[in-house]
């Protein structure tokens, strides 16, 4: 069962908050300036909320990255178990060439018809390179307005989002994907279900202790 059957994507209604209190971080603690960069324009990106929606997990990734897909499935497995609390913000980079760029534009176009989560899951669970045929079949499967879907892929707002996202990745020093930002902690590598359990569990405990 995919996440699309369990949870629905919701839009941000305000800026996410980041904890300034330290917690066990299997990565690097980012400074206030980096946190400010992450918060800027965060609401425009697709997001999912589980439980109370804290803490916040921001994911920089690419749909042609196998480690990104595997980490997403591990996160999906983590979220299926127990009463979870988390807000996920998805920030595709589309930096691995024209095909990658086209896929990112497609999923962000689907988001403009409130179908990001469903389209995202189709991509994550597809074991081949998503070409134009697959992307179109997915759009049809999800009952998207095809004309709007195709037109929105080239929408200036999506172009701006991807350009600014890649600029932000450079400012943050992101060299590989996936790269996770959990509150003030940057984890620049793929993760397992157990890894998510530990890192998110620690962050949740820290939030409750505040």
Short mmCIF file of C-alpha atoms in Angstrom, two decimals:
data_model
loop_
_atom_site.label_atom_id
_atom_site.label_comp_id
_atom_site.label_asym_id
_atom_site.label_seq_id
_atom_site.Cartn_x
_atom_site.Cartn_y
_atom_site.Cartn_z
CA UNK A 1 0.00 0.00 0.00
CA UNK A 2 1.38 3.38 -0.97
CA UNK A 3 1.27 6.56 1.06
CA UNK A 4 -1.36 7.93 -1.30
CA UNK A 5 -3.85 5.47 0.20
CA UNK A 6 -2.98 6.44 3.73
CA UNK A 7 -2.43 10.17 3.72
CA UNK A 8 -3.30 13.15 1.55
CA UNK A 9 -1.07 16.01 0.60
CA UNK A 10 -1.98 19.29 2.22
CA UNK A 11 -0.69 22.77 1.58
CA UNK A 12 1.31 24.73 4.08
CA UNK A 13 -0.78 27.27 5.95
CA UNK A 14 2.22 28.99 7.47
CA UNK A 15 5.94 28.77 7.82
CA UNK A 16 7.40 25.73 9.48
CA UNK A 17 9.19 26.22 12.75
CA UNK A 18 12.60 24.82 13.56
CA UNK A 19 13.80 23.83 16.98
CA UNK A 20 16.84 25.60 18.36
CA UNK A 21 17.30 23.01 21.09
CA UNK A 22 19.85 20.36 20.21
CA UNK A 23 19.09 16.65 19.90
CA UNK A 24 20.98 13.56 18.80
CA UNK A 25 21.84 14.19 15.15
CA UNK A 26 23.47 11.57 12.94
CA UNK A 27 24.67 14.30 10.61
CA UNK A 28 25.53 17.99 10.86
CA UNK A 29 23.81 20.69 12.92
CA UNK A 30 23.06 23.65 10.64
CA UNK A 31 23.38 27.25 11.77
CA UNK A 32 20.69 29.93 12.06
CA UNK A 33 21.53 31.41 8.65
CA UNK A 34 21.02 28.05 6.94
CA UNK A 35 17.77 27.51 8.82
CA UNK A 36 16.56 30.91 7.59
CA UNK A 37 17.37 29.92 4.01
CA UNK A 38 15.38 26.71 4.40
CA UNK A 39 12.35 28.54 5.79
CA UNK A 40 12.18 31.06 2.95
CA UNK A 41 9.30 30.33 0.54
CA UNK A 42 8.87 26.88 2.08
CA UNK A 43 5.09 26.95 1.78
CA UNK A 44 5.21 26.78 -2.03
CA UNK A 45 6.62 23.24 -1.98
CA UNK A 46 4.46 20.08 -1.83
CA UNK A 47 4.08 18.76 1.69
CA UNK A 48 2.46 16.01 3.73
CA UNK A 49 1.35 16.21 7.34
CA UNK A 50 1.05 13.27 9.70
CA UNK A 51 -0.38 13.55 13.20
CA UNK A 52 0.41 16.92 14.76
CA UNK A 53 2.82 17.77 11.96
CA UNK A 54 5.97 18.09 14.04
CA UNK A 55 8.90 17.91 13.56
CA UNK A 56 9.59 19.08 9.99
CA UNK A 57 11.55 16.95 7.51
CA UNK A 58 12.70 18.66 4.30
CA UNK A 59 13.94 16.37 1.53
CA UNK A 60 16.15 17.41 -1.38
CA UNK A 61 16.16 14.60 -3.94
CA UNK A 62 16.08 13.58 -7.59
CA UNK A 63 13.74 11.09 -9.26
CA UNK A 64 16.63 9.48 -11.15
CA UNK A 65 18.46 8.79 -7.88
CA UNK A 66 18.09 5.18 -6.76
CA UNK A 67 19.13 5.99 -3.20
CA UNK A 68 16.43 8.67 -3.08
CA UNK A 69 13.77 6.18 -4.12
CA UNK A 70 14.91 3.58 -1.62
CA UNK A 71 14.98 6.15 1.18
CA UNK A 72 11.47 7.27 0.28
CA UNK A 73 10.20 3.70 0.52
CA UNK A 74 11.98 3.27 3.88
CA UNK A 75 10.32 6.48 5.09
CA UNK A 76 6.99 5.18 3.82
CA UNK A 77 7.47 1.98 5.82
CA UNK A 78 8.33 4.01 8.93
CA UNK A 79 5.18 6.10 8.58
CA UNK A 80 2.94 3.05 8.27
CA UNK A 81 3.81 1.90 11.78
CA UNK A 82 2.29 3.46 14.86
CA UNK A 83 0.95 6.92 15.53
CA UNK A 84 3.47 9.10 13.70
CA UNK A 85 3.87 12.86 13.86
CA UNK A 86 5.78 14.53 11.04
CA UNK A 87 5.60 17.17 8.33
CA UNK A 88 7.44 16.31 5.11
CA UNK A 89 8.39 18.95 2.56
CA UNK A 90 9.42 17.64 -0.87
CA UNK A 91 11.99 19.65 -2.84
CA UNK A 92 12.93 17.86 -6.10
CA UNK A 93 16.07 19.24 -7.71
CA UNK A 94 15.85 17.90 -11.25
CA UNK A 95 19.60 18.34 -11.64
CA UNK A 96 20.60 15.03 -13.25
CA UNK A 97 20.01 16.13 -16.83
CA UNK A 98 17.04 16.90 -19.11
CA UNK A 99 15.15 13.72 -18.22
CA UNK A 100 15.42 14.50 -14.52
CA UNK A 101 14.28 18.08 -15.18
CA UNK A 102 11.26 16.84 -17.15
CA UNK A 103 10.24 14.48 -14.35
CA UNK A 104 10.49 17.20 -11.73
CA UNK A 105 8.43 19.56 -13.88
CA UNK A 106 5.84 16.82 -14.33
CA UNK A 107 5.40 16.11 -10.64
CA UNK A 108 5.22 19.81 -9.79
CA UNK A 109 2.67 20.23 -12.58
CA UNK A 110 0.62 17.43 -11.01
CA UNK A 111 0.85 19.29 -7.70
CA UNK A 112 -0.97 22.21 -9.33
CA UNK A 113 -3.91 19.81 -9.70
CA UNK A 114 -3.54 18.53 -6.11
CA UNK A 115 -2.08 15.21 -7.25
CA UNK A 116 1.52 15.51 -6.12
CA UNK A 117 1.41 12.66 -3.63
CA UNK A 118 -0.14 10.22 -6.07
CA UNK A 119 2.23 11.17 -8.90
CA UNK A 120 5.22 11.07 -6.56
CA UNK A 121 4.37 7.56 -5.42
CA UNK A 122 3.97 6.31 -8.98
CA UNK A 123 7.48 7.61 -9.71
CA UNK A 124 9.03 6.19 -6.55
CA UNK A 125 7.64 2.71 -7.18
CA UNK A 126 8.49 2.64 -10.89
CA UNK A 127 11.54 0.48 -11.53
CA UNK A 128 12.59 1.99 -14.85
CA UNK A 129 13.46 5.47 -16.09
CA UNK A 130 10.23 7.48 -16.33
CA UNK A 131 10.00 8.60 -19.96
CA UNK A 132 7.37 10.81 -21.59
CA UNK A 133 5.11 7.82 -22.23
CA UNK A 134 5.14 6.81 -18.56
CA UNK A 135 4.60 10.38 -17.39
CA UNK A 136 1.62 10.81 -19.71
CA UNK A 137 0.10 7.45 -18.73
CA UNK A 138 0.50 8.40 -15.07
CA UNK A 139 -1.23 11.73 -15.67
CA UNK A 140 -4.08 9.92 -17.41
CA UNK A 141 -4.27 7.30 -14.66
CA UNK A 142 -4.66 10.06 -12.07
CA UNK A 143 -7.36 11.76 -14.18
CA UNK A 144 -5.38 14.96 -14.60
CA UNK A 145 -6.43 17.63 -17.05
CA UNK A 146 -3.85 16.66 -19.69
CA UNK A 147 -3.78 19.99 -21.50
CA UNK A 148 -3.22 21.81 -18.22
CA UNK A 149 -0.67 19.21 -17.12
CA UNK A 150 1.40 19.71 -20.27
CA UNK A 151 1.09 23.48 -20.20
CA UNK A 152 1.94 23.80 -16.50
CA UNK A 153 5.14 21.81 -16.93
CA UNK A 154 6.56 24.93 -18.57
CA UNK A 155 4.85 27.37 -16.21
CA UNK A 156 7.17 30.22 -15.15
CA UNK A 157 6.37 29.51 -11.50
CA UNK A 158 7.70 25.96 -11.80
CA UNK A 159 10.78 27.15 -13.66
CA UNK A 160 11.42 29.66 -10.89
CA UNK A 161 10.90 27.04 -8.16
CA UNK A 162 13.43 24.65 -9.68
CA UNK A 163 15.98 27.37 -10.41
CA UNK A 164 15.77 28.77 -6.89
CA UNK A 165 15.84 25.28 -5.39
CA UNK A 166 19.10 24.46 -7.15
CA UNK A 167 20.55 27.80 -6.07
CA UNK A 168 19.56 27.03 -2.48
CA UNK A 169 21.13 23.57 -2.70
CA UNK A 170 24.41 25.22 -3.70
CA UNK A 171 24.20 27.71 -0.82
CA UNK A 172 23.56 24.86 1.61
CA UNK A 173 26.48 22.90 0.19
CA UNK A 174 24.36 19.98 -0.99
CA UNK A 175 26.59 17.85 -3.22
CA UNK A 176 24.70 14.55 -3.19
CA UNK A 177 21.10 13.41 -2.86
CA UNK A 178 19.10 12.54 -0.95
CA UNK A 179 19.79 15.21 1.63
CA UNK A 180 17.47 15.43 4.63
CA UNK A 181 16.93 18.41 6.90
CA UNK A 182 15.23 17.41 10.14
CA UNK A 183 14.75 20.53 12.22
CA UNK A 184 18.34 21.77 12.73
CA UNK A 185 19.96 18.51 11.60
CA UNK A 186 21.25 17.80 8.08
CA UNK A 187 21.59 14.14 7.15
CA UNK A 188 23.32 14.08 3.74
CA UNK A 189 22.81 10.44 2.80
CA UNK A 190 20.21 7.73 2.25
CA UNK A 191 18.38 6.38 5.29
CA UNK A 192 16.75 3.16 6.43
CA UNK A 193 13.49 2.71 8.28
CA UNK A 194 15.48 2.22 11.48
CA UNK A 195 17.40 5.42 10.81
CA UNK A 196 14.19 7.39 10.40
CA UNK A 197 12.86 5.80 13.58
CA UNK A 198 15.84 7.01 15.57
CA UNK A 199 16.30 10.48 14.07
CA UNK A 200 12.62 11.43 13.94
CA UNK A 201 11.98 9.85 17.33
CA UNK A 202 14.73 11.95 18.88
CA UNK A 203 13.40 15.10 17.21
CA UNK A 204 9.84 14.38 18.37
CA UNK A 205 11.06 13.83 21.93
CA UNK A 206 12.95 17.11 21.74
CA UNK A 207 9.81 18.92 20.54
CA UNK A 208 7.74 17.50 23.41
CA UNK A 209 10.41 18.53 25.91
CA UNK A 210 10.29 22.18 24.89
#
